[in-house]
Amino acid sequence: VAKERNLRLEVTDSVFLPRMGRGVIFRQNPVAGSMVKKNRRVLLTINSIQPKRVSMPSIIGYSLRQAKAELAAKQLNVGKLIYVNDMATNNVLSQRFEGSFIATGTMIETESEIDLELGMSPDNSMTSIPSLVGFSLVTAKDIIIDNSLNIGKLTFDESVKNYADTISSFVIRQFPGPTESLSYILGSRVDLVLSTDKSKIDSGKNL
């Protein structure tokens, strides 16, 4: 495609996104639609062909906040929060990957999601729903986890056309809406509607 338009391609960076095809172009500069001179270099960021692997840390016995930080240091992500009755709330009881216990030291691809089994005491089992409208998807996920909640259904509007748009999208609506009281049990799901159209943020806040 570039040769037909007298353009030169140069790979200048790479990322690793497990849900995107290996070697697929993630970002380009100049962006599509830009008017450029012939023989212009188009700088590409591609999805890495060879995934990076890290050693699974031991997070059993950690608090949710500590476990999240430890996983982030290893370029791993918190997945689903699974709450069970226990004397200490938000204490990690088990670490899981793809439905099974994952042992400390197991080599795993970076950006993998680690599900956490967490304790929940009867007298500390409720949380509030934070306001998420206007935040990026990545930030919204962090806020949801920090409030002991799970990401529910993600709905993207017509402005989100590819995986790169998904990463840069932000919340325009949420269900349930934000609450001021501790009215939802730990581990409840929050559904999000996302867009790359910033004009939709204010309308989402009014719903």
PDB file of C-alpha atoms in Angstrom:
ATOM      1  CA  VAL A   1       0.000   0.000   0.000  1.00  0.00           C
ATOM      2  CA  ALA A   2       2.820   2.413   0.894  1.00  0.00           C
ATOM      3  CA  LYS A   3       4.756   1.654  -2.298  1.00  0.00           C
ATOM      4  CA  GLU A   4       1.723   2.424  -4.464  1.00  0.00           C
ATOM      5  CA  ARG A   5       1.574   5.870  -2.836  1.00  0.00           C
ATOM      6  CA  ASN A   6       5.331   6.592  -2.944  1.00  0.00           C
ATOM      7  CA  LEU A   7       5.718   6.386   0.831  1.00  0.00           C
ATOM      8  CA  ARG A   8       8.442   4.775   2.957  1.00  0.00           C
ATOM      9  CA  LEU A   9       7.704   2.666   6.035  1.00  0.00           C
ATOM     10  CA  GLU A  10       9.898   2.567   9.121  1.00  0.00           C
ATOM     11  CA  VAL A  11       9.188   0.553  12.284  1.00  0.00           C
ATOM     12  CA  THR A  12      10.305   2.728  15.188  1.00  0.00           C
ATOM     13  CA  ASP A  13       8.655   1.094  18.198  1.00  0.00           C
ATOM     14  CA  SER A  14       6.710  -1.933  19.374  1.00  0.00           C
ATOM     15  CA  VAL A  15       4.144  -2.783  22.029  1.00  0.00           C
ATOM     16  CA  PHE A  16       2.823  -6.110  23.232  1.00  0.00           C
ATOM     17  CA  LEU A  17      -0.956  -6.458  23.274  1.00  0.00           C
ATOM     18  CA  PRO A  18      -2.056 -10.082  23.683  1.00  0.00           C
ATOM     19  CA  ARG A  19      -5.475  -9.497  22.114  1.00  0.00           C
ATOM     20  CA  MET A  20      -4.001  -7.999  18.946  1.00  0.00           C
ATOM     21  CA  GLY A  21      -2.390  -9.981  16.110  1.00  0.00           C
ATOM     22  CA  ARG A  22       1.386 -10.410  16.262  1.00  0.00           C
ATOM     23  CA  GLY A  23       3.207  -8.006  13.944  1.00  0.00           C
ATOM     24  CA  VAL A  24       0.049  -5.954  13.292  1.00  0.00           C
ATOM     25  CA  ILE A  25       0.472  -2.170  12.999  1.00  0.00           C
ATOM     26  CA  PHE A  26      -0.765  -0.516  16.201  1.00  0.00           C
ATOM     27  CA  ARG A  27      -0.084   3.154  15.419  1.00  0.00           C
ATOM     28  CA  GLN A  28       1.216   5.262  12.538  1.00  0.00           C
ATOM     29  CA  ASN A  29       2.619   8.761  12.189  1.00  0.00           C
ATOM     30  CA  PRO A  30       1.448  10.733  10.203  1.00  0.00           C
ATOM     31  CA  VAL A  31      -2.094   9.502  10.852  1.00  0.00           C
ATOM     32  CA  ALA A  32      -4.399   8.345   8.071  1.00  0.00           C
ATOM     33  CA  GLY A  33      -5.778  11.195   5.967  1.00  0.00           C
ATOM     34  CA  SER A  34      -2.776  13.509   6.466  1.00  0.00           C
ATOM     35  CA  MET A  35      -1.503  15.351   3.383  1.00  0.00           C
ATOM     36  CA  VAL A  36       2.216  14.601   2.932  1.00  0.00           C
ATOM     37  CA  LYS A  37       4.913  14.913   0.261  1.00  0.00           C
ATOM     38  CA  LYS A  38       5.976  11.976  -1.881  1.00  0.00           C
ATOM     39  CA  ASN A  39       8.656   9.726  -0.394  1.00  0.00           C
ATOM     40  CA  ARG A  40       7.570  10.721   3.137  1.00  0.00           C
ATOM     41  CA  ARG A  41       8.552   8.312   5.925  1.00  0.00           C
ATOM     42  CA  VAL A  42       5.608   6.778   7.788  1.00  0.00           C
ATOM     43  CA  LEU A  43       6.682   5.791  11.299  1.00  0.00           C
ATOM     44  CA  LEU A  44       5.071   2.614  12.595  1.00  0.00           C
ATOM     45  CA  THR A  45       4.509   1.101  16.029  1.00  0.00           C
ATOM     46  CA  ILE A  46       3.767  -2.618  15.701  1.00  0.00           C
ATOM     47  CA  ASN A  47       2.539  -5.302  18.034  1.00  0.00           C
ATOM     48  CA  SER A  48       5.527  -7.396  19.060  1.00  0.00           C
ATOM     49  CA  ILE A  49       5.945 -10.732  17.272  1.00  0.00           C
ATOM     50  CA  GLN A  50       7.676 -12.370  20.242  1.00  0.00           C
ATOM     51  CA  PRO A  51       5.805 -11.842  23.542  1.00  0.00           C
ATOM     52  CA  LYS A  52       7.785 -11.015  26.652  1.00  0.00           C
ATOM     53  CA  ARG A  53       7.460 -13.495  29.527  1.00  0.00           C
ATOM     54  CA  VAL A  54       7.885 -12.888  33.249  1.00  0.00           C
ATOM     55  CA  SER A  55       7.924 -15.001  36.392  1.00  0.00           C
ATOM     56  CA  MET A  56       4.655 -15.113  38.322  1.00  0.00           C
ATOM     57  CA  PRO A  57       5.171 -13.448  41.727  1.00  0.00           C
ATOM     58  CA  SER A  58       3.726 -14.737  44.999  1.00  0.00           C
ATOM     59  CA  ILE A  59       0.889 -12.447  46.094  1.00  0.00           C
ATOM     60  CA  ILE A  60      -0.985 -14.778  48.448  1.00  0.00           C
ATOM     61  CA  GLY A  61      -1.416 -13.021  51.786  1.00  0.00           C
ATOM     62  CA  TYR A  62      -1.112  -9.567  50.209  1.00  0.00           C
ATOM     63  CA  SER A  63      -3.833  -6.944  50.372  1.00  0.00           C
ATOM     64  CA  LEU A  64      -5.620  -6.179  47.090  1.00  0.00           C
ATOM     65  CA  ARG A  65      -3.723  -2.903  46.785  1.00  0.00           C
ATOM     66  CA  GLN A  66      -0.350  -4.574  47.420  1.00  0.00           C
ATOM     67  CA  ALA A  67      -1.142  -7.400  45.005  1.00  0.00           C
ATOM     68  CA  LYS A  68      -2.132  -4.933  42.278  1.00  0.00           C
ATOM     69  CA  ALA A  69       1.165  -3.046  42.696  1.00  0.00           C
ATOM     70  CA  GLU A  70       3.200  -6.275  42.670  1.00  0.00           C
ATOM     71  CA  LEU A  71       1.497  -7.486  39.501  1.00  0.00           C
ATOM     72  CA  ALA A  72       1.968  -4.106  37.810  1.00  0.00           C
ATOM     73  CA  ALA A  73       5.697  -4.234  38.606  1.00  0.00           C
ATOM     74  CA  LYS A  74       5.795  -7.511  36.642  1.00  0.00           C
ATOM     75  CA  GLN A  75       3.706  -6.026  33.780  1.00  0.00           C
ATOM     76  CA  LEU A  76       0.744  -8.210  34.746  1.00  0.00           C
ATOM     77  CA  ASN A  77      -2.850  -7.093  35.284  1.00  0.00           C
ATOM     78  CA  VAL A  78      -5.498  -7.789  37.892  1.00  0.00           C
ATOM     79  CA  GLY A  79      -8.313  -9.781  36.305  1.00  0.00           C
ATOM     80  CA  LYS A  80     -11.499 -10.849  38.062  1.00  0.00           C
ATOM     81  CA  LEU A  81     -11.991 -10.340  41.791  1.00  0.00           C
ATOM     82  CA  ILE A  82     -13.564 -13.430  43.367  1.00  0.00           C
ATOM     83  CA  TYR A  83     -14.821 -12.871  46.914  1.00  0.00           C
ATOM     84  CA  VAL A  84     -15.281 -15.642  49.492  1.00  0.00           C
ATOM     85  CA  ASN A  85     -16.141 -15.510  53.197  1.00  0.00           C
ATOM     86  CA  ASP A  86     -13.072 -14.946  55.353  1.00  0.00           C
ATOM     87  CA  MET A  87     -12.039 -13.072  58.478  1.00  0.00           C
ATOM     88  CA  ALA A  88     -10.032 -10.438  56.553  1.00  0.00           C
ATOM     89  CA  THR A  89     -11.494  -8.391  53.700  1.00  0.00           C
ATOM     90  CA  ASN A  90      -9.409  -7.925  50.536  1.00  0.00           C
ATOM     91  CA  ASN A  91      -6.718 -10.364  51.651  1.00  0.00           C
ATOM     92  CA  VAL A  92      -5.502 -12.477  48.685  1.00  0.00           C
ATOM     93  CA  LEU A  93      -6.274 -16.162  49.308  1.00  0.00           C
ATOM     94  CA  SER A  94      -5.406 -17.551  45.875  1.00  0.00           C
ATOM     95  CA  GLN A  95      -3.929 -16.432  42.542  1.00  0.00           C
ATOM     96  CA  ARG A  96      -5.414 -17.810  39.322  1.00  0.00           C
ATOM     97  CA  PHE A  97      -4.772 -17.683  35.590  1.00  0.00           C
ATOM     98  CA  GLU A  98      -7.336 -18.830  33.028  1.00  0.00           C
ATOM     99  CA  GLY A  99      -9.405 -20.513  35.726  1.00  0.00           C
ATOM    100  CA  SER A 100      -6.653 -22.482  37.460  1.00  0.00           C
ATOM    101  CA  PHE A 101      -4.249 -21.808  40.315  1.00  0.00           C
ATOM    102  CA  ILE A 102      -0.942 -20.426  39.038  1.00  0.00           C
ATOM    103  CA  ALA A 103       2.154 -21.308  41.033  1.00  0.00           C
ATOM    104  CA  THR A 104       4.794 -18.771  41.971  1.00  0.00           C
ATOM    105  CA  GLY A 105       7.645 -18.830  39.458  1.00  0.00           C
ATOM    106  CA  THR A 106       5.517 -19.936  36.498  1.00  0.00           C
ATOM    107  CA  MET A 107       6.589 -18.123  33.319  1.00  0.00           C
ATOM    108  CA  ILE A 108       3.712 -16.133  31.857  1.00  0.00           C
ATOM    109  CA  GLU A 109       3.256 -13.550  29.100  1.00  0.00           C
ATOM    110  CA  THR A 110       3.279  -9.912  30.156  1.00  0.00           C
ATOM    111  CA  GLU A 111      -0.126  -8.156  30.181  1.00  0.00           C
ATOM    112  CA  SER A 112      -1.793 -11.420  31.253  1.00  0.00           C
ATOM    113  CA  GLU A 113      -4.716 -11.053  33.663  1.00  0.00           C
ATOM    114  CA  ILE A 114      -4.429 -12.707  37.065  1.00  0.00           C
ATOM    115  CA  ASP A 115      -7.705 -13.425  38.847  1.00  0.00           C
ATOM    116  CA  LEU A 116      -7.629 -12.980  42.615  1.00  0.00           C
ATOM    117  CA  GLU A 117      -9.592 -14.912  45.233  1.00  0.00           C
ATOM    118  CA  LEU A 118     -10.115 -12.465  48.077  1.00  0.00           C
ATOM    119  CA  GLY A 119     -11.487 -12.667  51.577  1.00  0.00           C
ATOM    120  CA  MET A 120     -14.647 -10.816  52.621  1.00  0.00           C
ATOM    121  CA  SER A 121     -15.698 -10.486  56.251  1.00  0.00           C
ATOM    122  CA  PRO A 122     -19.416 -10.051  57.071  1.00  0.00           C
ATOM    123  CA  ASP A 123     -18.853  -6.651  58.680  1.00  0.00           C
ATOM    124  CA  ASN A 124     -16.824  -5.268  55.777  1.00  0.00           C
ATOM    125  CA  SER A 125     -18.535  -6.532  52.636  1.00  0.00           C
ATOM    126  CA  MET A 126     -19.968  -3.422  50.959  1.00  0.00           C
ATOM    127  CA  THR A 127     -18.551  -0.702  48.717  1.00  0.00           C
ATOM    128  CA  SER A 128     -19.710   2.347  46.775  1.00  0.00           C
ATOM    129  CA  ILE A 129     -19.789   2.881  43.007  1.00  0.00           C
ATOM    130  CA  PRO A 130     -17.333   5.588  41.866  1.00  0.00           C
ATOM    131  CA  SER A 131     -18.008   8.129  39.124  1.00  0.00           C
ATOM    132  CA  LEU A 132     -16.242   6.926  35.955  1.00  0.00           C
ATOM    133  CA  VAL A 133     -17.625   9.122  33.157  1.00  0.00           C
ATOM    134  CA  GLY A 134     -14.818  10.993  31.381  1.00  0.00           C
ATOM    135  CA  PHE A 135     -12.043   8.614  32.399  1.00  0.00           C
ATOM    136  CA  SER A 136     -10.083   6.516  29.902  1.00  0.00           C
ATOM    137  CA  LEU A 137     -10.793   2.783  29.805  1.00  0.00           C
ATOM    138  CA  VAL A 138      -7.433   2.024  31.442  1.00  0.00           C
ATOM    139  CA  THR A 139      -8.010   4.520  34.269  1.00  0.00           C
ATOM    140  CA  ALA A 140     -11.618   3.400  34.756  1.00  0.00           C
ATOM    141  CA  LYS A 141     -10.441  -0.205  35.182  1.00  0.00           C
ATOM    142  CA  ASP A 142      -7.965   0.912  37.858  1.00  0.00           C
ATOM    143  CA  ILE A 143     -10.638   2.867  39.739  1.00  0.00           C
ATOM    144  CA  ILE A 144     -13.073  -0.052  39.578  1.00  0.00           C
ATOM    145  CA  ILE A 145     -10.506  -2.484  41.006  1.00  0.00           C
ATOM    146  CA  ASP A 146      -9.458   0.012  43.707  1.00  0.00           C
ATOM    147  CA  ASN A 147     -13.107   0.065  44.818  1.00  0.00           C
ATOM    148  CA  SER A 148     -13.231  -3.760  45.043  1.00  0.00           C
ATOM    149  CA  LEU A 149     -15.474  -4.038  41.986  1.00  0.00           C
ATOM    150  CA  ASN A 150     -15.324  -5.930  38.693  1.00  0.00           C
ATOM    151  CA  ILE A 151     -15.479  -4.713  35.110  1.00  0.00           C
ATOM    152  CA  GLY A 152     -18.793  -5.827  33.625  1.00  0.00           C
ATOM    153  CA  LYS A 153     -19.987  -5.508  30.036  1.00  0.00           C
ATOM    154  CA  LEU A 154     -18.042  -3.116  27.786  1.00  0.00           C
ATOM    155  CA  THR A 155     -20.058  -1.472  24.998  1.00  0.00           C
ATOM    156  CA  PHE A 156     -18.302   0.655  22.369  1.00  0.00           C
ATOM    157  CA  ASP A 157     -20.078   3.191  20.163  1.00  0.00           C
ATOM    158  CA  GLU A 158     -19.559   3.657  16.424  1.00  0.00           C
ATOM    159  CA  SER A 159     -16.472   5.863  16.933  1.00  0.00           C
ATOM    160  CA  VAL A 160     -14.441   2.869  18.159  1.00  0.00           C
ATOM    161  CA  LYS A 161     -13.329   1.074  14.999  1.00  0.00           C
ATOM    162  CA  ASN A 162     -10.236  -0.886  15.998  1.00  0.00           C
ATOM    163  CA  TYR A 163      -8.151  -2.085  18.940  1.00  0.00           C
ATOM    164  CA  ALA A 164      -6.147   1.156  19.090  1.00  0.00           C
ATOM    165  CA  ASP A 165      -9.430   3.080  19.446  1.00  0.00           C
ATOM    166  CA  THR A 166     -10.454   0.700  22.244  1.00  0.00           C
ATOM    167  CA  ILE A 167      -7.311   1.527  24.216  1.00  0.00           C
ATOM    168  CA  SER A 168      -7.793   5.307  23.781  1.00  0.00           C
ATOM    169  CA  SER A 169     -11.557   5.325  24.428  1.00  0.00           C
ATOM    170  CA  PHE A 170     -13.150   6.808  27.529  1.00  0.00           C
ATOM    171  CA  VAL A 171     -16.323   6.252  29.524  1.00  0.00           C
ATOM    172  CA  ILE A 172     -19.464   8.128  28.433  1.00  0.00           C
ATOM    173  CA  ARG A 173     -21.939   6.123  30.547  1.00  0.00           C
ATOM    174  CA  GLN A 174     -21.897   3.622  33.405  1.00  0.00           C
ATOM    175  CA  PHE A 175     -24.300   1.163  35.012  1.00  0.00           C
ATOM    176  CA  PRO A 176     -24.905   1.319  37.949  1.00  0.00           C
ATOM    177  CA  GLY A 177     -24.391   5.040  38.380  1.00  0.00           C
ATOM    178  CA  PRO A 178     -22.157   6.473  41.132  1.00  0.00           C
ATOM    179  CA  THR A 179     -23.326   6.194  44.733  1.00  0.00           C
ATOM    180  CA  GLU A 180     -22.376   8.045  47.896  1.00  0.00           C
ATOM    181  CA  SER A 181     -23.238   5.196  50.253  1.00  0.00           C
ATOM    182  CA  LEU A 182     -21.797   1.690  50.687  1.00  0.00           C
ATOM    183  CA  SER A 183     -24.665   0.056  48.827  1.00  0.00           C
ATOM    184  CA  TYR A 184     -23.072  -2.666  46.652  1.00  0.00           C
ATOM    185  CA  ILE A 185     -21.455  -5.922  47.722  1.00  0.00           C
ATOM    186  CA  LEU A 186     -17.739  -6.346  47.005  1.00  0.00           C
ATOM    187  CA  GLY A 187     -17.105  -7.842  43.577  1.00  0.00           C
ATOM    188  CA  SER A 188     -20.198  -6.292  41.961  1.00  0.00           C
ATOM    189  CA  ARG A 189     -19.963  -5.572  38.240  1.00  0.00           C
ATOM    190  CA  VAL A 190     -19.928  -2.145  36.626  1.00  0.00           C
ATOM    191  CA  ASP A 191     -20.923  -1.977  32.930  1.00  0.00           C
ATOM    192  CA  LEU A 192     -19.374   0.757  30.787  1.00  0.00           C
ATOM    193  CA  VAL A 193     -20.243   2.458  27.514  1.00  0.00           C
ATOM    194  CA  LEU A 194     -17.177   3.914  25.783  1.00  0.00           C
ATOM    195  CA  SER A 195     -16.386   6.290  22.936  1.00  0.00           C
ATOM    196  CA  THR A 196     -13.565   8.328  21.408  1.00  0.00           C
ATOM    197  CA  ASP A 197     -15.977  11.254  20.866  1.00  0.00           C
ATOM    198  CA  LYS A 198     -15.342  13.718  23.708  1.00  0.00           C
ATOM    199  CA  SER A 199     -18.546  15.622  22.982  1.00  0.00           C
ATOM    200  CA  LYS A 200     -20.486  12.705  24.488  1.00  0.00           C
ATOM    201  CA  ILE A 201     -18.932  13.017  27.961  1.00  0.00           C
ATOM    202  CA  ASP A 202     -21.282  15.730  29.282  1.00  0.00           C
ATOM    203  CA  SER A 203     -24.387  13.927  28.047  1.00  0.00           C
ATOM    204  CA  GLY A 204     -23.218  10.785  29.840  1.00  0.00           C
ATOM    205  CA  LYS A 205     -22.772  12.659  33.115  1.00  0.00           C
ATOM    206  CA  ASN A 206     -26.400  13.765  33.007  1.00  0.00           C
ATOM    207  CA  LEU A 207     -27.779  10.195  32.799  1.00  0.00           C
TER     208      LEU A 207
END
